[in-house]
Short mmCIF file of C-alpha atoms in Angstrom, two decimals:
data_model
loop_
_atom_site.label_atom_id
_atom_site.label_comp_id
_atom_site.label_asym_id
_atom_site.label_seq_id
_atom_site.Cartn_x
_atom_site.Cartn_y
_atom_site.Cartn_z
CA MET Z 278 49.85 44.16 4.66
CA MET Z 279 50.38 47.52 2.96
CA LEU Z 280 50.05 47.75 -0.84
CA THR Z 281 50.96 50.82 -2.74
CA THR Z 282 51.74 51.44 -6.22
CA THR Z 283 55.55 51.32 -5.59
CA GLY Z 284 55.07 48.27 -3.22
CA LEU Z 285 53.59 45.82 -5.86
CA PRO Z 286 57.03 44.33 -6.60
CA LEU Z 287 57.66 43.93 -2.76
CA LEU Z 288 54.15 42.13 -2.46
CA LEU Z 289 55.12 39.75 -5.26
CA ASN Z 290 58.25 38.73 -3.49
CA SER Z 291 56.69 38.37 -0.02
CA THR Z 292 55.39 35.18 1.79
CA VAL Z 293 52.06 35.27 -0.13
CA ALA Z 294 51.36 31.81 -1.53
CA LEU Z 295 50.82 32.82 -5.05
CA ASP Z 296 49.83 29.40 -6.43
CA SER Z 297 46.82 29.38 -3.98
CA GLU Z 298 45.88 33.12 -3.67
CA PHE Z 299 45.04 36.27 -5.68
CA ILE Z 300 45.76 39.88 -4.71
CA LEU Z 301 42.89 42.17 -5.06
CA ILE Z 302 44.06 45.77 -5.79
CA GLY Z 303 40.85 47.74 -4.70
CA PHE Z 304 40.84 50.73 -6.88
CA PRO Z 305 43.71 50.63 -9.30
CA GLY Z 306 45.15 54.10 -10.03
CA LEU Z 307 43.16 55.59 -7.03
CA GLU Z 308 45.18 54.08 -4.07
CA GLN Z 309 45.63 57.45 -2.31
CA TRP Z 310 41.87 57.73 -2.12
CA GLN Z 311 41.06 54.30 -1.14
CA LYS Z 312 40.50 55.11 2.55
CA TRP Z 313 38.01 57.73 1.66
CA PHE Z 314 36.06 55.44 -0.53
CA SER Z 315 35.37 53.29 2.53
CA LEU Z 316 33.08 56.13 3.87
CA PRO Z 317 30.28 55.84 1.22
CA LEU Z 318 30.66 52.09 1.22
CA VAL Z 319 30.05 51.78 4.83
CA PHE Z 320 27.04 54.14 4.49
CA PHE Z 321 25.48 52.28 1.60
CA LEU Z 322 26.00 48.96 3.12
CA LEU Z 323 24.36 49.82 6.32
CA LEU Z 324 21.55 51.48 4.42
CA ALA Z 325 21.07 48.37 2.29
CA MET Z 326 20.99 46.03 5.18
CA VAL Z 327 18.52 48.03 7.29
CA ALA Z 328 16.23 49.18 4.48
CA ASN Z 329 16.08 45.67 2.75
CA ILE Z 330 15.50 43.85 6.12
CA THR Z 331 12.78 46.39 7.07
CA LEU Z 332 11.08 46.01 3.75
CA ILE Z 333 11.17 42.10 3.91
CA ILE Z 334 9.73 42.08 7.44
CA THR Z 335 7.06 44.55 6.66
CA ILE Z 336 5.95 42.64 3.42
CA TYR Z 337 6.10 39.35 5.69
CA ARG Z 338 4.01 40.74 8.62
CA GLU Z 339 1.50 42.85 6.82
CA HIS Z 340 -1.06 40.69 5.10
CA THR Z 341 -2.37 43.45 2.89
CA LEU Z 342 1.18 43.11 1.13
CA HIS Z 343 0.88 39.59 0.31
CA GLN Z 344 0.38 40.20 -3.34
CA PRO Z 345 2.43 39.15 -6.41
CA MET Z 346 4.17 42.58 -6.73
CA TYR Z 347 5.39 42.51 -3.11
CA TYR Z 348 6.43 38.97 -3.38
CA PHE Z 349 8.73 39.87 -6.19
CA LEU Z 350 9.77 42.85 -4.33
CA CYS Z 351 10.70 40.74 -1.39
CA ASN Z 352 12.75 38.41 -3.45
CA LEU Z 353 14.54 41.51 -4.90
CA GLY Z 354 15.27 42.72 -1.32
CA ILE Z 355 16.71 39.27 -0.48
CA ILE Z 356 18.92 39.40 -3.68
CA ASP Z 357 20.17 42.91 -2.82
CA LEU Z 358 20.94 42.13 0.77
CA SER Z 359 22.81 38.94 -0.44
CA LEU Z 360 24.96 41.01 -2.94
CA SER Z 361 25.82 43.62 -0.31
CA ILE Z 362 27.01 41.01 2.17
CA ILE Z 363 28.88 38.90 -0.31
CA ILE Z 364 31.00 41.73 -1.99
CA THR Z 365 31.24 44.75 0.22
CA PRO Z 366 32.80 43.24 3.49
CA LYS Z 367 35.95 41.98 1.63
CA LEU Z 368 36.30 45.30 -0.17
CA LEU Z 369 36.22 47.04 3.23
CA THR Z 370 39.00 44.76 4.69
CA ILE Z 371 41.15 45.84 1.54
CA LEU Z 372 40.43 49.61 2.29
CA TRP Z 373 40.99 49.43 6.00
CA PHE Z 374 43.43 46.76 6.76
CA ASP Z 375 45.28 46.21 3.43
CA ALA Z 376 44.01 42.73 3.49
CA HIS Z 377 44.44 42.35 -0.32
CA SER Z 378 45.02 38.51 -0.39
CA ILE Z 379 42.11 36.25 -1.22
CA SER Z 380 42.30 32.45 -1.67
CA MET Z 381 41.37 30.95 -5.05
CA ALA Z 382 38.50 29.22 -3.46
CA GLU Z 383 37.06 32.27 -1.99
CA CYS Z 384 37.68 34.19 -5.27
CA PHE Z 385 35.83 31.68 -7.35
CA THR Z 386 33.08 31.55 -4.77
CA GLN Z 387 32.73 35.25 -4.94
CA MET Z 388 32.76 35.11 -8.67
CA PHE Z 389 29.84 32.62 -8.74
CA PHE Z 390 27.53 34.42 -6.28
CA GLY Z 391 28.20 37.75 -8.02
CA HIS Z 392 26.97 36.23 -11.36
CA LEU Z 393 24.13 34.37 -9.62
CA LEU Z 394 22.68 37.26 -7.95
CA PHE Z 395 23.31 39.84 -10.93
CA LEU Z 396 21.33 37.27 -13.28
CA THR Z 397 18.76 36.68 -10.56
CA GLU Z 398 18.07 40.49 -10.00
CA SER Z 399 17.86 40.82 -13.81
CA GLY Z 400 15.42 38.29 -14.05
CA THR Z 401 13.23 39.44 -11.00
CA LEU Z 402 13.10 42.76 -12.75
CA ALA Z 403 11.78 41.34 -15.96
CA ALA Z 404 9.24 39.38 -13.81
CA MET Z 405 8.24 42.60 -12.16
CA ALA Z 406 7.58 44.21 -15.47
CA SER Z 407 5.05 41.36 -16.54
CA ASP Z 408 3.49 41.92 -13.17
CA ARG Z 409 2.88 45.59 -13.86
CA TYR Z 410 1.48 44.61 -17.29
CA ILE Z 411 -0.96 42.10 -16.01
CA ALA Z 412 -2.03 44.62 -13.21
CA ILE Z 413 -2.81 47.47 -15.87
CA TRP Z 414 -4.34 45.07 -18.59
CA SER Z 415 -6.62 42.93 -16.37
CA PRO Z 416 -6.75 44.49 -12.73
CA LEU Z 417 -9.90 42.66 -11.85
CA ARG Z 418 -8.15 39.09 -12.62
CA TYR Z 419 -4.65 40.20 -11.43
CA THR Z 420 -4.42 38.12 -8.38
CA SER Z 421 -6.37 34.98 -10.11
CA ILE Z 422 -3.77 35.10 -13.02
CA LEU Z 423 -0.67 35.73 -10.91
CA ASN Z 424 -1.57 33.46 -7.91
CA ASN Z 425 0.80 32.31 -5.25
CA ARG Z 426 1.70 29.08 -7.02
CA LEU Z 427 2.62 30.83 -10.29
CA VAL Z 428 4.74 33.43 -8.57
CA LEU Z 429 6.59 30.82 -6.71
CA LYS Z 430 7.16 28.92 -9.97
CA ILE Z 431 8.43 32.15 -11.60
CA ILE Z 432 10.72 32.81 -8.65
CA VAL Z 433 12.19 29.24 -8.90
CA ILE Z 434 12.60 29.51 -12.64
CA ILE Z 435 14.50 32.82 -12.43
CA SER Z 436 16.64 31.39 -9.73
CA GLY Z 437 17.38 28.16 -11.34
CA ARG Z 438 18.12 29.81 -14.65
CA ALA Z 439 20.69 32.08 -12.91
CA PHE Z 440 22.13 29.29 -11.03
CA LEU Z 441 22.60 26.93 -14.25
CA CYS Z 442 24.18 29.79 -16.14
CA SER Z 443 26.43 30.93 -13.31
CA LEU Z 444 27.74 27.47 -12.39
CA PRO Z 445 30.26 27.20 -15.47
CA VAL Z 446 31.90 30.57 -14.87
CA PRO Z 447 34.03 29.60 -11.72
CA PHE Z 448 34.55 26.13 -13.05
CA LEU Z 449 35.87 27.35 -16.30
CA ALA Z 450 38.14 30.03 -14.51
CA ALA Z 451 39.32 27.30 -12.14
CA GLN Z 452 40.57 25.15 -15.02
CA LEU Z 453 43.06 27.78 -16.13
CA HIS Z 454 46.69 28.00 -15.04
CA TYR Z 455 47.49 31.47 -13.75
CA CYS Z 456 51.08 33.06 -14.33
CA SER Z 457 53.12 34.51 -11.62
CA ASP Z 458 51.33 37.72 -11.49
CA HIS Z 459 48.25 36.96 -9.53
CA ILE Z 460 47.24 40.75 -9.03
CA ILE Z 461 43.68 41.33 -9.86
CA LYS Z 462 43.30 44.94 -10.88
CA HIS Z 463 39.77 45.03 -9.51
CA SER Z 464 37.71 45.40 -6.27
CA TYR Z 465 36.32 41.96 -6.21
CA CYS Z 466 36.68 38.71 -8.14
CA ASN Z 467 35.27 39.70 -11.43
CA ASN Z 468 35.33 36.89 -14.07
CA ILE Z 469 36.96 39.09 -16.65
CA ALA Z 470 39.57 40.53 -14.31
CA VAL Z 471 40.57 37.25 -13.07
CA THR Z 472 40.74 35.28 -16.51
CA LYS Z 473 43.10 38.02 -17.65
CA LEU Z 474 45.92 36.74 -15.38
CA SER Z 475 45.87 33.41 -17.05
CA CYS Z 476 48.74 32.01 -19.22
CA ASP Z 477 46.11 29.81 -21.08
CA ASP Z 478 43.74 30.76 -23.91
CA ILE Z 479 40.76 32.34 -22.25
CA SER Z 480 38.58 32.35 -25.59
CA LEU Z 481 36.10 29.88 -24.22
CA ASN Z 482 35.77 31.99 -20.89
CA SER Z 483 35.16 35.16 -22.87
CA ILE Z 484 32.64 33.73 -25.34
CA TYR Z 485 30.67 32.31 -22.49
CA GLN Z 486 30.74 35.31 -20.52
CA MET Z 487 29.64 37.43 -23.58
CA THR Z 488 26.93 34.73 -24.43
CA VAL Z 489 25.34 34.72 -20.92
CA VAL Z 490 25.41 38.43 -20.76
CA ASN Z 491 23.89 38.91 -24.20
CA LEU Z 492 21.19 36.23 -23.78
CA MET Z 493 20.33 36.65 -20.16
CA LEU Z 494 20.71 40.30 -19.41
CA GLY Z 495 19.95 41.37 -23.00
CA GLY Z 496 16.91 39.12 -23.23
CA ASP Z 497 15.68 40.39 -19.86
CA LEU Z 498 16.05 43.98 -20.99
CA LEU Z 499 14.20 43.23 -24.26
CA PHE Z 500 11.38 41.32 -22.37
CA ILE Z 501 11.10 44.55 -20.02
CA PHE Z 502 10.97 46.90 -23.14
CA LEU Z 503 8.19 44.78 -24.71
CA SER Z 504 6.19 44.69 -21.53
CA TYR Z 505 6.20 48.49 -21.28
CA CYS Z 506 5.29 48.78 -24.83
CA LEU Z 507 2.23 46.50 -24.13
CA ILE Z 508 1.39 48.65 -21.02
CA LEU Z 509 1.66 51.78 -23.11
CA TRP Z 510 -0.57 50.10 -25.75
CA THR Z 511 -3.01 49.12 -23.14
CA VAL Z 512 -3.36 52.51 -21.50
CA LEU Z 513 -3.80 54.23 -24.81
CA LYS Z 514 -6.79 51.97 -25.73
CA LEU Z 515 -8.50 52.79 -22.30
CA HIS Z 516 -9.41 56.19 -23.42
CA VAL Z 517 -9.84 56.91 -19.68
CA GLU Z 518 -9.04 60.39 -18.39
CA ARG Z 519 -5.82 60.28 -16.26
CA ALA Z 520 -5.21 56.67 -17.18
CA PHE Z 521 -1.77 57.38 -18.48
CA ALA Z 522 -0.87 59.33 -15.13
CA LYS Z 523 -2.20 56.46 -13.26
CA ALA Z 524 -0.26 53.97 -15.08
CA LEU Z 525 2.89 55.92 -14.78
CA SER Z 526 2.41 56.08 -10.96
CA THR Z 527 1.86 52.30 -10.78
CA CYS Z 528 5.11 51.59 -12.82
CA SER Z 529 7.40 54.69 -11.82
CA SER Z 530 9.24 52.96 -9.08
CA HIS Z 531 9.94 49.91 -11.22
CA LEU Z 532 11.17 52.24 -13.99
CA ILE Z 533 13.56 54.21 -11.81
CA ILE Z 534 15.11 50.83 -10.52
CA ILE Z 535 15.42 49.55 -14.10
CA LEU Z 536 17.10 52.74 -15.13
CA ILE Z 537 19.66 52.63 -12.42
CA PHE Z 538 20.43 48.81 -12.64
CA TYR Z 539 20.79 48.62 -16.44
CA SER Z 540 22.31 51.99 -17.07
CA ILE Z 541 25.41 50.97 -14.81
CA ILE Z 542 25.57 47.72 -16.46
CA ILE Z 543 25.56 49.21 -19.96
CA VAL Z 544 28.31 51.81 -18.98
CA VAL Z 545 30.43 49.16 -17.34
CA ALA Z 546 30.15 46.89 -20.41
CA ILE Z 547 31.24 49.75 -22.75
CA THR Z 548 34.07 50.96 -20.51
CA HIS Z 549 35.42 47.36 -19.70
CA HIS Z 550 36.47 46.87 -23.45
CA THR Z 551 38.59 50.08 -23.50
CA GLU Z 552 42.40 49.93 -22.97
CA ASN Z 553 42.44 53.41 -21.50
CA GLU Z 554 43.74 53.40 -17.90
CA PHE Z 555 41.36 56.16 -16.77
CA MET Z 556 38.30 54.45 -18.38
CA THR Z 557 39.24 51.16 -16.82
CA SER Z 558 39.30 52.89 -13.40
CA ILE Z 559 35.78 54.32 -14.14
CA ALA Z 560 34.55 50.81 -15.03
CA ILE Z 561 35.92 49.46 -11.68
CA VAL Z 562 34.30 52.19 -9.62
CA LEU Z 563 30.98 51.63 -11.54
CA ASN Z 564 31.25 47.82 -10.79
CA VAL Z 565 31.32 48.81 -7.22
CA PHE Z 566 28.48 51.23 -7.58
CA LEU Z 567 26.39 48.27 -9.04
CA VAL Z 568 26.98 46.34 -5.94
CA ILE Z 569 26.16 48.93 -3.37
CA VAL Z 570 23.78 51.58 -4.82
CA PRO Z 571 21.07 49.50 -6.24
CA PRO Z 572 20.65 47.33 -3.06
CA ALA Z 573 20.48 50.52 -0.97
CA MET Z 574 18.20 52.50 -3.30
CA ASN Z 575 15.74 49.75 -4.38
CA PRO Z 576 13.86 49.48 -1.13
CA ILE Z 577 13.76 53.20 -0.41
CA ILE Z 578 12.51 53.90 -4.02
CA TYR Z 579 9.55 51.53 -3.46
CA GLY Z 580 9.17 52.57 0.13
CA VAL Z 581 8.88 56.24 -0.57
CA ARG Z 582 6.64 55.90 -3.64
CA ASN Z 583 4.40 53.12 -2.68
CA THR Z 584 1.55 53.96 -0.44
CA ASP Z 585 0.73 50.37 0.71
CA ILE Z 586 4.35 49.88 1.84
CA ASN Z 587 4.28 53.15 3.55
CA LEU Z 588 1.08 52.20 5.49
CA GLY Z 589 2.38 48.68 6.17
CA LEU Z 590 5.68 50.11 7.66
CA LYS Z 591 3.89 52.62 9.71
CA LYS Z 592 1.48 49.89 11.15
CA HIS Z 593 4.45 47.61 11.89
CA LEU Z 594 6.33 50.47 13.67
CA SER Z 595 3.24 51.45 15.48
CA ASN Z 596 2.52 47.75 16.70
CA ARG Z 597 6.31 47.50 17.93
CA CYS Z 598 5.96 50.94 19.90
CA CYS Z 599 2.77 49.89 21.44
CA GLY Z 600 3.60 46.32 22.06
#
């Protein structure tokens, strides 16, 4: 099914069952470039899959990496891998085959998992910040404080929190009545973009969305900030030569990942509330960046900058070659 700027009225009059389907535009206003956008999407998808699977297998097989930090990193890899698989393939079918229609059930499912994975990733990054603080504050008691049972509890709490907060989002959206225009001006089923199509009052949906974003993502970001303030305070009290450089080396990978993830979220949040068509297109592109860039870059950033992961990967690859 072809979808162009001039072809939208034809699409609305076609045989698409608008009472049970939505139409995803892809990149509104940038339709002539959409085929080209698929090239970086495929690259980042393949990179995310290979890099995260390699990281997860390396951590699983290498016993020296069975430590709290790497358990959190493994969890982050699973989240990133899931995020790439859930969002990107559908977007590629839009760009390659003009398969713009998506059933309401698929749309609300995509909406749920998108919220779930973003919130879980944010919580995991916050947990990793506390992990770095404990490693610097009390390195000798690090593994006894953050034992396997506690790490598992933290991961379960983070996932459970994200699940409970994400569950109302698709249910609230599904209760709405949607007007004849079922065209979602977005690349995937985003809660804001979908609920804007409703004929009903969406105040409850908007309030819930803002509450979850402010409390969850904002709370996680505040927790990360306080953790790094404590890390800085601990390092300054040590009065040990090169302590600051060592702490920076320990935390640098985590800091880079945090900057990438939250910077995109903040810019998307700002541009989402503008009526300017160009800024809206920027917000949509950045939303896609949030789905494809961090999942691909996170394992590489840790893999390149972390000596233990490098050694574990080399050992794993040499065992495969020799075996």
